[in-house]
């Protein structure tokens, strides 16, 4: 007898429909074969399914069993096919009489028949919604994540035995109540606050501009100047994720198995990879491509401390994602594209010892060492960073100051940034971009109108500093963000002047 069950597979960030066909033949020696490009985890499902069926009190047929995972040319990986294979086998053997044409089934089986968590559940649920599959049977631990998707019924399955009883109409499984994404938004708390950072007023202003337009920023200064603290405080002033951004980010973390106890990612991601991170770890890859750090930082912050210490090949691989907002990974088994619209926050010392140009401590490096250290970051990569900021050491009297000498709270700064982001949302409505940093040359012509004096200042800067075309456009994007914070529709002279201050001082691009 032949049985067919619907399941799904993850390709990139999306799920595709997989038909699990189970055939039990009366002729031939007893065997259990899985075909359809299964990986090792799928192939081992034979033993998990066999034990789970027996330990659930059902009969495992001692016949020739063939399982086909269609389409046959799509690689299948992971243990999520255990439950659909077991259900298909019970239907094909006549132990379940129910019809399952409108069901999507996923789950890993334990040997005792209990159902375990699987990754990428949000993508699977979205697939069911698009294909008008109303009933989704998934592990209980994944149920809340899938219940966010509308127009489907999510059934939390705790064991193969409970699913068996449900399909035979003896003990029904109650579907989970649908939930709204807004139910998961709550008061946000952060470990760091801008008010606790003494001094560094110019740096805090630059951080605010970067957050308002999602601009890349490079912090350069001596050890202990506060570069890392500034970067780790940045999330406290970033605007809240929109509904669409929440879904995008949650899909990435779900597929990567990094959701943990969270149902949704409601705070903007902050990723801080170590400088020994490999090319695959940062960009993504492996034989079956998986998201790297730049995709895990999508719609959030990628903080790269000790920037020059990263391998040169790793840094150069950032160039295309920084420009395009996505990364395409090609392997023998296929090609996938992952989103990578992140804010790059890089921090570095000015020289190997860290004190070149510092007024309080003498630098011990030679000229050749300093030049070699600074050349570790290529010009084209620096050209993709909008804000270059010198962060000097904080004076001791600032640290010991008492009374009301505290900075502005992150919450107040976040409110200003949210207003600037709202202006950008209205400006780019109907387009594929969300922030000023994502503008193309076409958008710049439309949305970056300059006053006459502003145009004169910019033209003079281009001639004097021999700025590249990319630098010219990035200055306009940055000036547009500064104008948004100033609540101005047109870019004025002071906005261009401030944007020019954030270009690198010692490198002409």
Coordinates of C-alpha atoms in Angstrom, one line a residue:
X1 CA 0.0 0.0 0.0
X2 CA 1.2 3.6 -0.8
X3 CA 0.8 6.6 1.5
X4 CA 1.7 10.3 0.8
X5 CA 2.4 12.9 3.5
X6 CA 3.5 16.5 3.1
X7 CA 6.5 17.9 4.8
X8 CA 9.0 20.6 3.9
X9 CA 12.7 21.4 3.5
X10 CA 14.7 24.6 4.1
X11 CA 16.5 26.1 1.2
X12 CA 18.3 29.3 2.1
X13 CA 15.8 31.1 4.3
X14 CA 12.7 29.7 2.8
X15 CA 11.0 26.4 2.9
X16 CA 9.9 24.2 0.0
X17 CA 7.3 21.5 -0.1
X18 CA 8.5 17.9 0.2
X19 CA 6.2 15.0 -0.5
X20 CA 7.0 11.9 1.7
X21 CA 5.9 8.8 -0.2
X22 CA 5.9 5.5 1.8
X23 CA 5.4 2.2 0.0
X24 CA 5.0 -1.2 1.7
X25 CA 5.5 -4.1 -0.7
X26 CA 4.3 -7.6 0.1
X27 CA 7.0 -9.2 -2.1
X28 CA 10.7 -9.2 -1.3
X29 CA 12.8 -9.5 1.9
X30 CA 12.1 -7.2 4.8
X31 CA 14.0 -3.9 4.4
X32 CA 13.8 -0.2 5.0
X33 CA 15.1 2.2 2.3
X34 CA 15.0 6.0 2.1
X35 CA 15.7 7.6 -1.3
X36 CA 15.6 11.3 -2.5
X37 CA 19.1 12.6 -1.7
X38 CA 18.9 12.1 2.1
X39 CA 21.9 13.2 4.2
X40 CA 23.2 11.0 7.1
X41 CA 20.7 12.4 9.6
X42 CA 17.8 11.6 7.3
X43 CA 19.2 8.1 6.5
X44 CA 19.4 7.4 10.2
X45 CA 15.7 8.1 10.5
X46 CA 15.1 4.4 9.8
X47 CA 16.3 3.4 13.2
X48 CA 14.5 6.2 15.1
X49 CA 11.2 5.6 13.3
X50 CA 11.5 1.8 13.9
X51 CA 12.0 2.2 17.6
X52 CA 9.5 5.0 18.0
X53 CA 6.7 3.0 16.4
X54 CA 7.4 -0.1 18.5
X55 CA 7.8 1.9 21.7
X56 CA 4.5 3.7 21.0
X57 CA 2.6 0.4 20.9
X58 CA 2.1 0.2 17.2
X59 CA 3.2 -2.6 14.8
X60 CA 6.2 -2.1 12.6
X61 CA 5.6 -4.1 9.4
X62 CA 8.3 -6.7 8.6
X63 CA 8.1 -6.0 4.9
X64 CA 9.9 -4.3 2.1
X65 CA 9.5 -0.5 2.9
X66 CA 10.6 2.2 0.5
X67 CA 10.4 5.9 1.4
X68 CA 10.8 8.5 -1.3
X69 CA 11.4 12.2 -0.5
X70 CA 10.2 14.2 -3.5
X71 CA 11.4 16.2 -5.4
X72 CA 14.3 13.7 -5.6
X73 CA 16.9 16.2 -6.9
X74 CA 16.6 18.4 -3.8
X75 CA 19.1 17.6 -1.0
X76 CA 17.3 16.7 2.3
X77 CA 19.0 17.2 5.6
X78 CA 18.1 17.1 9.3
X79 CA 15.9 14.9 11.4
X80 CA 12.6 16.8 10.7
X81 CA 11.3 14.0 8.4
X82 CA 11.1 11.4 11.2
X83 CA 7.5 12.2 12.1
X84 CA 6.1 12.4 8.6
X85 CA 7.9 9.1 7.7
X86 CA 6.4 7.4 10.8
X87 CA 2.9 8.7 10.0
X88 CA 3.2 7.6 6.4
X89 CA 4.3 4.2 7.4
X90 CA 1.4 3.8 9.8
X91 CA -1.1 4.9 7.1
X92 CA 0.5 2.6 4.5
X93 CA 0.2 -0.4 6.9
X94 CA -3.4 0.4 7.6
X95 CA -3.0 1.3 11.3
X96 CA -4.3 4.9 10.6
X97 CA -7.5 5.4 8.6
X98 CA -7.4 9.3 8.5
X99 CA -7.0 11.5 5.4
X100 CA -4.0 13.9 5.7
X101 CA -4.1 15.7 2.4
X102 CA -4.3 19.1 4.1
X103 CA -1.6 18.6 6.7
X104 CA 2.0 19.6 6.9
X105 CA 4.0 17.4 9.3
X106 CA 7.4 17.9 10.8
X107 CA 9.3 16.6 13.8
X108 CA 12.2 14.6 15.1
X109 CA 11.4 11.4 16.9
X110 CA 13.1 10.1 20.1
X111 CA 13.4 6.3 20.4
X112 CA 10.5 6.4 22.9
X113 CA 8.2 8.2 20.5
X114 CA 8.4 11.7 21.9
X115 CA 8.7 14.5 19.4
X116 CA 11.7 16.9 19.5
X117 CA 12.4 20.5 18.4
X118 CA 13.4 21.2 14.8
X119 CA 14.9 24.4 13.3
X120 CA 13.4 26.8 10.9
X121 CA 9.7 26.5 12.0
X122 CA 8.7 30.0 11.0
X123 CA 9.7 29.3 7.4
X124 CA 7.8 26.0 7.4
X125 CA 4.7 27.8 8.7
X126 CA 4.9 30.5 6.1
X127 CA 5.2 27.8 3.4
X128 CA 1.9 26.2 4.7
X129 CA 0.2 29.6 4.6
X130 CA 1.3 30.2 1.0
X131 CA 0.2 26.8 -0.2
X132 CA -3.1 26.9 1.6
X133 CA -2.3 24.0 3.9
X134 CA -4.5 24.7 6.9
X135 CA -3.3 22.1 9.4
X136 CA 0.3 22.1 10.6
X137 CA 1.4 19.3 13.0
X138 CA 4.8 20.2 14.6
X139 CA 6.7 19.6 17.9
X140 CA 5.1 21.2 20.9
X141 CA 8.3 23.2 21.5
X142 CA 8.0 24.9 18.1
X143 CA 4.2 25.6 18.3
X144 CA 4.4 29.2 19.6
X145 CA 6.8 30.2 16.9
X146 CA 4.5 28.8 14.1
X147 CA 1.3 30.2 15.7
X148 CA 2.4 33.7 14.7
X149 CA 1.6 32.9 11.1
X150 CA -2.1 33.7 10.3
X151 CA -4.6 31.5 8.4
X152 CA -3.3 28.2 9.7
X153 CA -4.1 25.8 12.6
X154 CA -1.0 24.8 14.6
X155 CA -1.3 21.5 16.4
X156 CA 1.4 20.9 19.1
X157 CA 2.5 17.3 18.9
X158 CA 4.2 15.9 22.0
X159 CA 4.6 12.3 20.9
X160 CA 3.9 9.9 18.1
X161 CA 1.3 8.1 20.3
X162 CA -0.7 11.4 20.8
X163 CA -0.7 12.0 17.1
X164 CA -1.8 8.4 16.4
X165 CA -4.8 8.9 18.7
X166 CA -5.6 12.3 17.1
X167 CA -5.7 10.8 13.6
X168 CA -7.8 7.9 14.7
X169 CA -10.3 10.3 16.3
X170 CA -9.8 8.9 19.9
X171 CA -8.0 11.8 21.7
X172 CA -7.9 15.0 19.7
X173 CA -5.0 17.5 19.8
X174 CA -6.2 21.0 20.5
X175 CA -4.8 23.6 18.1
X176 CA -2.8 26.5 19.6
X177 CA -4.5 29.9 19.8
X178 CA -3.1 32.2 17.2
X179 CA -0.9 35.0 18.5
X180 CA 0.0 38.5 17.3
X181 CA 3.6 39.7 16.9
X182 CA 2.7 42.7 19.0
X183 CA 2.0 40.4 22.0
X184 CA 5.8 39.7 22.2
X185 CA 6.8 43.3 22.3
X186 CA 7.5 44.5 25.9
X187 CA 9.5 47.1 27.7
X188 CA 13.1 46.9 26.4
X189 CA 15.9 46.9 28.9
X190 CA 19.6 47.2 28.1
X191 CA 22.8 46.6 30.0
X192 CA 24.4 49.9 28.9
X193 CA 23.0 53.5 28.7
X194 CA 24.4 56.6 27.0
X195 CA 24.0 58.6 30.2
X196 CA 26.7 56.5 31.9
X197 CA 29.4 57.4 29.3
X198 CA 31.4 60.4 30.6
X199 CA 32.8 62.7 28.0
X200 CA 33.1 61.6 24.4
X201 CA 30.3 64.1 23.3
X202 CA 31.5 64.1 19.7
X203 CA 31.6 60.3 19.6
X204 CA 28.1 60.1 21.0
X205 CA 26.9 62.6 18.4
X206 CA 28.4 60.4 15.6
X207 CA 26.9 57.3 17.1
X208 CA 23.5 59.0 17.1
X209 CA 23.8 59.9 13.4
X210 CA 24.9 56.4 12.5
X211 CA 21.9 54.9 14.3
X212 CA 19.5 57.3 12.7
X213 CA 20.5 56.4 9.2
X214 CA 22.0 52.9 9.7
X215 CA 25.4 54.1 8.6
X216 CA 28.7 52.2 9.0
X217 CA 31.1 53.7 11.5
X218 CA 34.8 53.2 12.3
X219 CA 36.0 54.1 15.8
X220 CA 39.8 54.7 16.1
X221 CA 41.5 55.5 19.3
X222 CA 43.9 54.4 22.0
X223 CA 43.2 51.5 24.4
X224 CA 40.7 52.4 27.1
X225 CA 39.2 55.3 25.2
X226 CA 35.7 53.8 25.3
X227 CA 35.4 52.4 21.7
X228 CA 33.9 49.1 22.8
X229 CA 31.6 50.7 25.4
X230 CA 30.3 53.1 22.7
X231 CA 29.6 50.1 20.4
X232 CA 27.9 48.0 23.1
X233 CA 25.7 51.0 24.1
X234 CA 24.6 51.5 20.5
X235 CA 21.7 49.0 20.7
X236 CA 20.1 51.1 23.5
X237 CA 19.4 54.0 21.0
X238 CA 18.4 52.0 18.0
X239 CA 14.7 52.1 17.0
X240 CA 12.5 49.1 17.6
X241 CA 12.2 46.5 14.9
X242 CA 9.2 46.8 12.6
X243 CA 6.9 43.8 12.1
X244 CA 8.6 42.9 8.8
X245 CA 12.1 43.3 10.2
X246 CA 11.1 41.0 13.1
X247 CA 9.9 38.3 10.8
X248 CA 13.1 38.5 8.7
X249 CA 15.4 38.4 11.7
X250 CA 13.4 35.6 13.4
X251 CA 13.6 33.4 10.2
X252 CA 17.4 33.7 10.2
X253 CA 17.8 32.8 13.8
X254 CA 15.3 30.0 13.6
X255 CA 17.0 28.4 10.7
X256 CA 20.4 28.8 12.5
X257 CA 19.0 27.1 15.6
X258 CA 19.7 30.3 17.7
X259 CA 16.3 31.2 18.9
X260 CA 16.7 29.4 22.2
X261 CA 13.7 30.1 24.5
X262 CA 12.6 33.1 22.4
X263 CA 9.7 32.9 20.1
X264 CA 10.6 36.0 18.3
X265 CA 13.6 38.3 17.9
X266 CA 12.1 41.6 19.1
X267 CA 15.4 43.5 19.8
X268 CA 17.8 44.4 17.0
X269 CA 20.6 41.9 16.8
X270 CA 24.1 42.7 18.1
X271 CA 26.8 40.4 16.8
X272 CA 30.4 40.7 17.9
X273 CA 32.6 38.0 16.2
X274 CA 36.1 37.4 17.5
X275 CA 38.9 38.5 15.1
X276 CA 39.9 34.8 14.6
X277 CA 36.5 34.2 12.9
X278 CA 36.9 32.4 9.5
X279 CA 35.5 33.5 6.2
X280 CA 32.7 31.0 6.4
X281 CA 31.9 32.0 10.0
X282 CA 31.5 35.7 9.0
X283 CA 30.0 35.4 5.5
X284 CA 28.2 32.1 5.7
X285 CA 28.7 28.8 3.9
X286 CA 29.6 25.2 4.5
X287 CA 28.6 22.3 2.2
X288 CA 24.9 23.1 2.9
X289 CA 25.0 26.9 3.1
X290 CA 24.1 28.5 6.4
X291 CA 23.9 32.1 7.5
X292 CA 27.1 33.7 8.8
X293 CA 27.6 36.6 11.3
X294 CA 26.7 39.3 8.7
X295 CA 23.3 37.7 8.2
X296 CA 22.8 37.1 11.9
X297 CA 23.4 40.9 12.2
X298 CA 20.7 41.6 9.6
X299 CA 18.7 44.8 10.6
X300 CA 21.1 45.1 13.6
X301 CA 24.7 45.8 14.4
X302 CA 27.9 43.9 13.4
X303 CA 30.6 45.0 15.8
X304 CA 34.1 44.1 14.7
X305 CA 36.6 44.9 17.5
X306 CA 40.3 44.9 16.7
X307 CA 39.4 45.5 13.0
X308 CA 42.9 45.2 11.5
X309 CA 43.4 41.8 13.2
X310 CA 40.8 40.1 11.1
X311 CA 42.3 38.1 8.2
X312 CA 42.6 40.2 5.0
X313 CA 40.5 37.8 3.0
X314 CA 37.7 38.0 5.6
X315 CA 37.7 41.8 5.6
X316 CA 37.6 42.0 1.8
X317 CA 34.7 39.6 1.7
X318 CA 32.7 42.3 3.5
X319 CA 32.8 44.7 0.5
X320 CA 30.0 43.2 -1.6
X321 CA 27.6 42.6 1.3
X322 CA 28.2 46.2 2.6
X323 CA 27.3 47.5 -0.9
X324 CA 24.4 45.2 -1.9
X325 CA 22.8 44.3 1.4
X326 CA 22.8 40.6 0.6
X327 CA 25.3 37.8 0.1
X328 CA 25.1 35.0 -2.4
X329 CA 26.8 31.7 -1.6
X330 CA 27.3 29.1 -4.4
X331 CA 28.1 25.5 -3.7
X332 CA 28.0 22.3 -5.7
X333 CA 24.5 21.5 -4.2
X334 CA 23.1 24.8 -5.1
X335 CA 23.1 28.6 -4.6
X336 CA 21.4 30.5 -1.9
X337 CA 21.1 34.2 -1.0
X338 CA 21.0 35.5 2.6
X339 CA 20.1 39.1 3.5
X340 CA 22.9 41.2 5.2
X341 CA 21.6 44.7 5.8
X342 CA 23.5 45.5 8.9
X343 CA 25.3 48.5 10.5
X344 CA 29.0 47.8 10.6
X345 CA 30.7 49.2 13.7
X346 CA 34.4 48.7 13.6
X347 CA 37.0 49.6 16.2
X348 CA 40.8 49.8 16.0
X349 CA 43.9 51.3 17.5
X350 CA 45.9 53.8 15.5
X351 CA 49.0 51.6 15.7
X352 CA 50.2 48.3 17.1
X353 CA 50.9 49.7 20.6
X354 CA 47.7 51.8 20.4
X355 CA 49.2 55.2 21.3
X356 CA 50.1 56.9 18.0
X357 CA 48.9 60.5 18.2
X358 CA 48.0 60.2 21.8
X359 CA 48.8 63.3 23.9
X360 CA 49.2 61.4 27.2
X361 CA 51.4 58.4 26.3
X362 CA 54.3 58.0 23.9
X363 CA 54.0 55.7 20.9
X364 CA 56.7 53.0 20.8
X365 CA 56.0 51.9 17.2
X366 CA 58.3 52.7 14.2
X367 CA 57.0 54.5 11.2
X368 CA 57.1 51.3 9.1
X369 CA 55.1 49.4 11.7
X370 CA 52.4 52.1 11.9
X371 CA 52.1 52.2 8.1
X372 CA 51.9 48.4 7.8
X373 CA 49.3 48.3 10.5
X374 CA 47.1 51.0 8.9
X375 CA 47.4 49.4 5.5
X376 CA 45.8 46.2 6.7
X377 CA 42.4 47.8 5.9
X378 CA 42.1 48.4 2.2
X379 CA 41.0 51.7 0.7
X380 CA 37.9 50.3 -1.0
X381 CA 36.7 48.9 2.3
X382 CA 37.3 52.2 4.1
X383 CA 35.5 53.9 1.4
X384 CA 32.3 51.9 2.3
X385 CA 32.4 53.3 5.8
X386 CA 30.4 56.5 6.2
X387 CA 31.7 57.8 9.5
X388 CA 35.4 57.8 10.5
X389 CA 35.8 59.0 14.1
X390 CA 38.8 59.6 16.2
X391 CA 38.0 58.7 19.8
X392 CA 40.5 60.3 22.2
X393 CA 41.2 59.1 25.7
X394 CA 38.9 60.4 28.4
X395 CA 40.5 62.9 30.8
X396 CA 40.6 61.8 34.4
X397 CA 38.6 64.8 35.7
X398 CA 35.7 63.7 33.5
X399 CA 35.6 60.3 35.2
X400 CA 35.7 61.8 38.7
X401 CA 33.1 64.6 38.0
X402 CA 30.1 64.5 40.3
X403 CA 26.6 66.1 40.5
X404 CA 24.6 66.6 37.3
X405 CA 27.5 66.1 34.9
X406 CA 25.8 63.0 33.3
X407 CA 25.0 62.5 29.7
X408 CA 21.6 62.3 28.0
X409 CA 19.7 59.1 28.6
X410 CA 19.5 56.5 25.8
X411 CA 15.7 56.7 25.8
X412 CA 15.6 60.4 24.8
X413 CA 18.2 59.8 22.1
X414 CA 16.2 56.8 20.8
X415 CA 13.1 59.0 20.5
X416 CA 14.9 61.4 18.3
X417 CA 16.3 58.6 16.2
X418 CA 12.8 57.1 15.9
X419 CA 11.5 60.3 14.5
X420 CA 14.3 60.4 12.0
X421 CA 13.6 56.8 11.0
X422 CA 9.9 57.6 10.7
X423 CA 10.7 60.3 8.2
X424 CA 12.8 57.8 6.2
X425 CA 9.9 55.2 6.3
X426 CA 7.6 57.8 4.8
X427 CA 10.2 58.9 2.3
X428 CA 10.9 55.4 1.0
X429 CA 7.3 54.1 1.1
X430 CA 6.8 51.9 -2.0
X431 CA 10.5 51.1 -2.4
X432 CA 12.6 48.2 -1.3
X433 CA 14.8 50.3 1.1
X434 CA 14.2 51.5 4.6
X435 CA 17.0 53.8 5.6
X436 CA 19.2 56.6 4.1
X437 CA 22.2 54.3 4.0
X438 CA 20.5 52.0 1.5
X439 CA 19.8 54.8 -1.0
X440 CA 21.0 54.1 -4.6
X441 CA 22.3 56.9 -6.9
X442 CA 18.7 57.2 -8.3
X443 CA 17.3 57.8 -4.8
X444 CA 20.1 60.3 -4.0
X445 CA 19.1 62.4 -7.0
X446 CA 15.4 62.5 -5.8
X447 CA 15.8 62.8 -2.0
X448 CA 19.0 64.7 -1.5
X449 CA 18.2 68.2 -2.6
X450 CA 21.0 70.7 -1.7
X451 CA 20.8 74.4 -0.9
X452 CA 23.1 76.5 -3.0
X453 CA 25.7 77.1 -0.2
X454 CA 25.7 73.4 0.6
X455 CA 26.4 72.6 -3.0
X456 CA 29.3 75.0 -3.1
X457 CA 30.9 73.5 0.1
X458 CA 30.5 69.9 -1.3
X459 CA 32.0 70.9 -4.7
X460 CA 35.0 72.5 -3.0
X461 CA 35.6 69.4 -0.8
X462 CA 35.5 67.1 -3.8
X463 CA 38.2 69.2 -5.6
X464 CA 40.4 69.6 -2.5
X465 CA 40.3 66.1 -1.1
X466 CA 39.9 64.3 -4.5
X467 CA 36.9 62.3 -3.2
X468 CA 35.8 59.2 -5.1
X469 CA 32.3 59.0 -6.6
X470 CA 31.4 56.5 -3.8
X471 CA 32.6 59.0 -1.1
X472 CA 30.6 61.8 -2.8
X473 CA 27.4 59.7 -2.6
X474 CA 28.1 58.6 1.0
X475 CA 28.6 62.2 2.1
X476 CA 25.2 63.0 0.7
X477 CA 23.5 60.1 2.4
X478 CA 25.1 61.1 5.7
X479 CA 24.1 64.7 5.2
X480 CA 20.5 63.6 4.5
X481 CA 20.4 61.8 7.9
X482 CA 21.8 64.8 9.7
X483 CA 19.1 66.9 8.1
X484 CA 16.5 64.4 9.2
X485 CA 17.7 64.7 12.8
X486 CA 17.5 68.4 12.4
X487 CA 13.9 68.0 10.9
X488 CA 14.9 69.8 7.7
X489 CA 13.6 68.8 4.3
X490 CA 16.5 70.3 2.4
X491 CA 20.2 69.6 3.0
X492 CA 21.8 72.8 4.3
X493 CA 25.4 74.0 4.5
X494 CA 25.9 72.9 8.1
X495 CA 24.7 69.4 7.3
X496 CA 27.3 69.0 4.5
X497 CA 30.0 70.5 6.7
X498 CA 29.3 68.1 9.6
X499 CA 29.2 65.1 7.2
X500 CA 32.6 66.1 5.8
X501 CA 34.0 66.1 9.3
X502 CA 33.5 62.3 9.4
X503 CA 35.6 61.5 6.4
X504 CA 39.0 59.9 7.1
X505 CA 41.6 62.6 7.9
X506 CA 44.8 60.8 6.8
X507 CA 43.6 58.9 3.8
X508 CA 42.5 60.5 0.6
X509 CA 40.1 58.2 -1.3

